[in-house]
């Protein structure tokens, strides 16, 4: 029988805000927070590439869906199995984004950075692609 994923992450405060910034006309940032799943993700469109805002808006919510689907029918995964599963999900997400970009000519070449944290119990996993950064804040440091 498949074990349920933990329903919430205790003692985690989070907030999200995006800003167009000084150089862009469109906001290429997106985030997705799901405290019940322990998932916190930030995406940023790749500068000088087309449709970065579309890429980040596709990736951020899709990540949560893919993680839920990928872990739904599995027993409670150990850390190594979860790490491998996240790698597979990242590859699937990249392929899906590429396929969508090929379907619409103005989206060809779109891309975005991704930093996501997945917290399971006392263990955190960081999924990272591109030059955006993730930080761990612990004990005020």
mmCIF file of C-alpha atoms in Angstrom:
data_model
loop_
_atom_site.group_PDB
_atom_site.id
_atom_site.type_symbol
_atom_site.label_atom_id
_atom_site.label_comp_id
_atom_site.label_asym_id
_atom_site.label_seq_id
_atom_site.Cartn_x
_atom_site.Cartn_y
_atom_site.Cartn_z
ATOM 1 C CA UNK A 1 0.000 0.000 0.000
ATOM 2 C CA UNK A 2 1.352 3.451 -0.901
ATOM 3 C CA UNK A 3 2.192 5.759 1.973
ATOM 4 C CA UNK A 4 0.757 9.262 1.940
ATOM 5 C CA UNK A 5 3.122 12.190 1.597
ATOM 6 C CA UNK A 6 3.349 14.352 4.719
ATOM 7 C CA UNK A 7 0.510 16.870 4.721
ATOM 8 C CA UNK A 8 2.336 19.863 6.133
ATOM 9 C CA UNK A 9 5.701 21.282 7.007
ATOM 10 C CA UNK A 10 5.889 22.574 10.556
ATOM 11 C CA UNK A 11 7.737 25.767 11.469
ATOM 12 C CA UNK A 12 8.118 27.031 7.922
ATOM 13 C CA UNK A 13 7.231 30.601 7.123
ATOM 14 C CA UNK A 14 7.154 31.619 3.509
ATOM 15 C CA UNK A 15 6.111 34.484 1.290
ATOM 16 C CA UNK A 16 6.260 35.154 -2.408
ATOM 17 C CA UNK A 17 6.543 38.327 -4.420
ATOM 18 C CA UNK A 18 7.693 39.060 -7.946
ATOM 19 C CA UNK A 19 8.823 42.297 -9.518
ATOM 20 C CA UNK A 20 9.459 43.320 -13.113
ATOM 21 C CA UNK A 21 12.685 45.015 -12.116
ATOM 22 C CA UNK A 22 14.429 47.866 -13.862
ATOM 23 C CA UNK A 23 15.371 46.247 -17.173
ATOM 24 C CA UNK A 24 12.335 44.306 -18.341
ATOM 25 C CA UNK A 25 8.894 45.270 -19.566
ATOM 26 C CA UNK A 26 7.421 41.883 -18.671
ATOM 27 C CA UNK A 27 7.744 40.036 -15.374
ATOM 28 C CA UNK A 28 9.645 36.813 -16.030
ATOM 29 C CA UNK A 29 9.459 35.566 -12.427
ATOM 30 C CA UNK A 30 7.087 32.951 -11.064
ATOM 31 C CA UNK A 31 6.842 30.990 -7.859
ATOM 32 C CA UNK A 32 4.877 28.076 -6.493
ATOM 33 C CA UNK A 33 4.513 27.329 -2.792
ATOM 34 C CA UNK A 34 2.718 24.274 -1.461
ATOM 35 C CA UNK A 35 3.267 24.062 2.283
ATOM 36 C CA UNK A 36 1.223 20.874 2.580
ATOM 37 C CA UNK A 37 3.573 19.117 0.176
ATOM 38 C CA UNK A 38 6.676 20.926 1.466
ATOM 39 C CA UNK A 39 7.459 22.380 -1.974
ATOM 40 C CA UNK A 40 8.755 25.892 -2.561
ATOM 41 C CA UNK A 41 9.854 26.856 -6.092
ATOM 42 C CA UNK A 42 11.067 29.997 -7.854
ATOM 43 C CA UNK A 43 11.553 30.394 -11.610
ATOM 44 C CA UNK A 44 13.027 33.234 -13.635
ATOM 45 C CA UNK A 45 12.896 33.536 -17.416
ATOM 46 C CA UNK A 46 16.280 33.353 -19.081
ATOM 47 C CA UNK A 47 17.390 36.810 -20.168
ATOM 48 C CA UNK A 48 17.751 37.405 -23.903
ATOM 49 C CA UNK A 49 15.695 34.287 -24.654
ATOM 50 C CA UNK A 50 12.142 34.533 -26.017
ATOM 51 C CA UNK A 51 9.115 34.124 -23.782
ATOM 52 C CA UNK A 52 10.891 33.777 -20.451
ATOM 53 C CA UNK A 53 7.689 34.799 -18.705
ATOM 54 C CA UNK A 54 5.830 31.938 -20.407
ATOM 55 C CA UNK A 55 8.541 29.436 -19.463
ATOM 56 C CA UNK A 56 8.540 30.408 -15.793
ATOM 57 C CA UNK A 57 4.724 30.388 -15.653
ATOM 58 C CA UNK A 58 4.713 26.864 -17.124
ATOM 59 C CA UNK A 59 7.477 25.434 -14.934
ATOM 60 C CA UNK A 60 6.464 26.716 -11.482
ATOM 61 C CA UNK A 61 3.014 25.078 -11.197
ATOM 62 C CA UNK A 62 3.935 22.042 -13.320
ATOM 63 C CA UNK A 63 6.689 21.062 -10.890
ATOM 64 C CA UNK A 64 4.217 20.471 -8.073
ATOM 65 C CA UNK A 65 1.946 18.437 -10.325
ATOM 66 C CA UNK A 66 4.824 16.253 -11.543
ATOM 67 C CA UNK A 67 6.107 15.634 -8.015
ATOM 68 C CA UNK A 68 2.638 14.689 -6.788
ATOM 69 C CA UNK A 69 2.121 12.359 -9.746
ATOM 70 C CA UNK A 70 5.614 10.883 -9.511
ATOM 71 C CA UNK A 71 5.306 10.021 -5.825
ATOM 72 C CA UNK A 72 1.593 9.202 -5.637
ATOM 73 C CA UNK A 73 1.787 5.442 -6.091
ATOM 74 C CA UNK A 74 5.127 4.797 -4.439
ATOM 75 C CA UNK A 75 5.851 3.651 -0.926
ATOM 76 C CA UNK A 76 7.351 6.355 1.278
ATOM 77 C CA UNK A 77 10.617 6.943 -0.574
ATOM 78 C CA UNK A 78 13.947 7.021 1.189
ATOM 79 C CA UNK A 79 16.250 9.987 0.546
ATOM 80 C CA UNK A 80 18.147 8.359 -2.332
ATOM 81 C CA UNK A 81 14.984 7.266 -4.111
ATOM 82 C CA UNK A 82 13.479 10.717 -3.692
ATOM 83 C CA UNK A 83 16.669 12.340 -5.013
ATOM 84 C CA UNK A 84 16.583 10.137 -8.124
ATOM 85 C CA UNK A 85 12.861 10.802 -8.553
ATOM 86 C CA UNK A 86 13.442 14.564 -8.465
ATOM 87 C CA UNK A 87 16.122 14.208 -11.129
ATOM 88 C CA UNK A 88 13.699 12.288 -13.339
ATOM 89 C CA UNK A 89 11.012 14.909 -12.746
ATOM 90 C CA UNK A 90 13.427 17.707 -13.693
ATOM 91 C CA UNK A 91 14.271 15.910 -16.945
ATOM 92 C CA UNK A 92 10.563 15.393 -17.706
ATOM 93 C CA UNK A 93 9.843 19.051 -16.966
ATOM 94 C CA UNK A 94 12.616 20.132 -19.331
ATOM 95 C CA UNK A 95 11.351 17.856 -22.096
ATOM 96 C CA UNK A 96 7.765 19.091 -21.631
ATOM 97 C CA UNK A 97 8.900 22.718 -21.840
ATOM 98 C CA UNK A 98 10.902 21.980 -24.996
ATOM 99 C CA UNK A 99 7.935 20.231 -26.629
ATOM 100 C CA UNK A 100 5.644 23.156 -25.815
ATOM 101 C CA UNK A 101 8.174 25.588 -27.253
ATOM 102 C CA UNK A 102 8.288 23.635 -30.513
ATOM 103 C CA UNK A 103 4.502 23.728 -30.867
ATOM 104 C CA UNK A 104 4.301 27.547 -31.028
ATOM 105 C CA UNK A 105 6.838 29.456 -33.128
ATOM 106 C CA UNK A 106 7.114 32.500 -30.818
ATOM 107 C CA UNK A 107 8.050 30.190 -27.928
ATOM 108 C CA UNK A 108 10.983 28.459 -29.653
ATOM 109 C CA UNK A 109 14.035 28.776 -27.408
ATOM 110 C CA UNK A 110 12.143 29.756 -24.265
ATOM 111 C CA UNK A 111 13.670 28.784 -20.962
ATOM 112 C CA UNK A 112 13.769 29.604 -17.286
ATOM 113 C CA UNK A 113 15.906 29.008 -14.248
ATOM 114 C CA UNK A 114 14.519 26.933 -11.409
ATOM 115 C CA UNK A 115 15.302 26.681 -7.726
ATOM 116 C CA UNK A 116 13.015 24.456 -5.685
ATOM 117 C CA UNK A 117 13.153 23.148 -2.174
ATOM 118 C CA UNK A 118 11.278 20.022 -1.153
ATOM 119 C CA UNK A 119 11.088 19.363 2.581
ATOM 120 C CA UNK A 120 10.322 15.851 3.776
ATOM 121 C CA UNK A 121 10.447 15.409 7.528
ATOM 122 C CA UNK A 122 13.853 16.620 8.669
ATOM 123 C CA UNK A 123 15.391 16.367 5.199
ATOM 124 C CA UNK A 124 15.437 19.029 2.481
ATOM 125 C CA UNK A 125 16.132 18.534 -1.186
ATOM 126 C CA UNK A 126 17.204 21.309 -3.530
ATOM 127 C CA UNK A 127 16.394 21.133 -7.231
ATOM 128 C CA UNK A 128 18.412 23.662 -9.178
ATOM 129 C CA UNK A 129 18.764 24.582 -12.852
ATOM 130 C CA UNK A 130 20.358 27.795 -14.070
ATOM 131 C CA UNK A 131 21.874 30.736 -12.246
ATOM 132 C CA UNK A 132 19.180 31.454 -9.652
ATOM 133 C CA UNK A 133 20.188 30.682 -6.068
ATOM 134 C CA UNK A 134 18.642 28.918 -3.102
ATOM 135 C CA UNK A 135 19.617 29.621 0.502
ATOM 136 C CA UNK A 136 19.137 27.740 3.747
ATOM 137 C CA UNK A 137 18.280 29.955 6.702
ATOM 138 C CA UNK A 138 18.881 28.223 10.000
ATOM 139 C CA UNK A 139 19.286 29.774 13.403
ATOM 140 C CA UNK A 140 19.376 33.276 11.922
ATOM 141 C CA UNK A 141 22.299 32.420 9.627
#
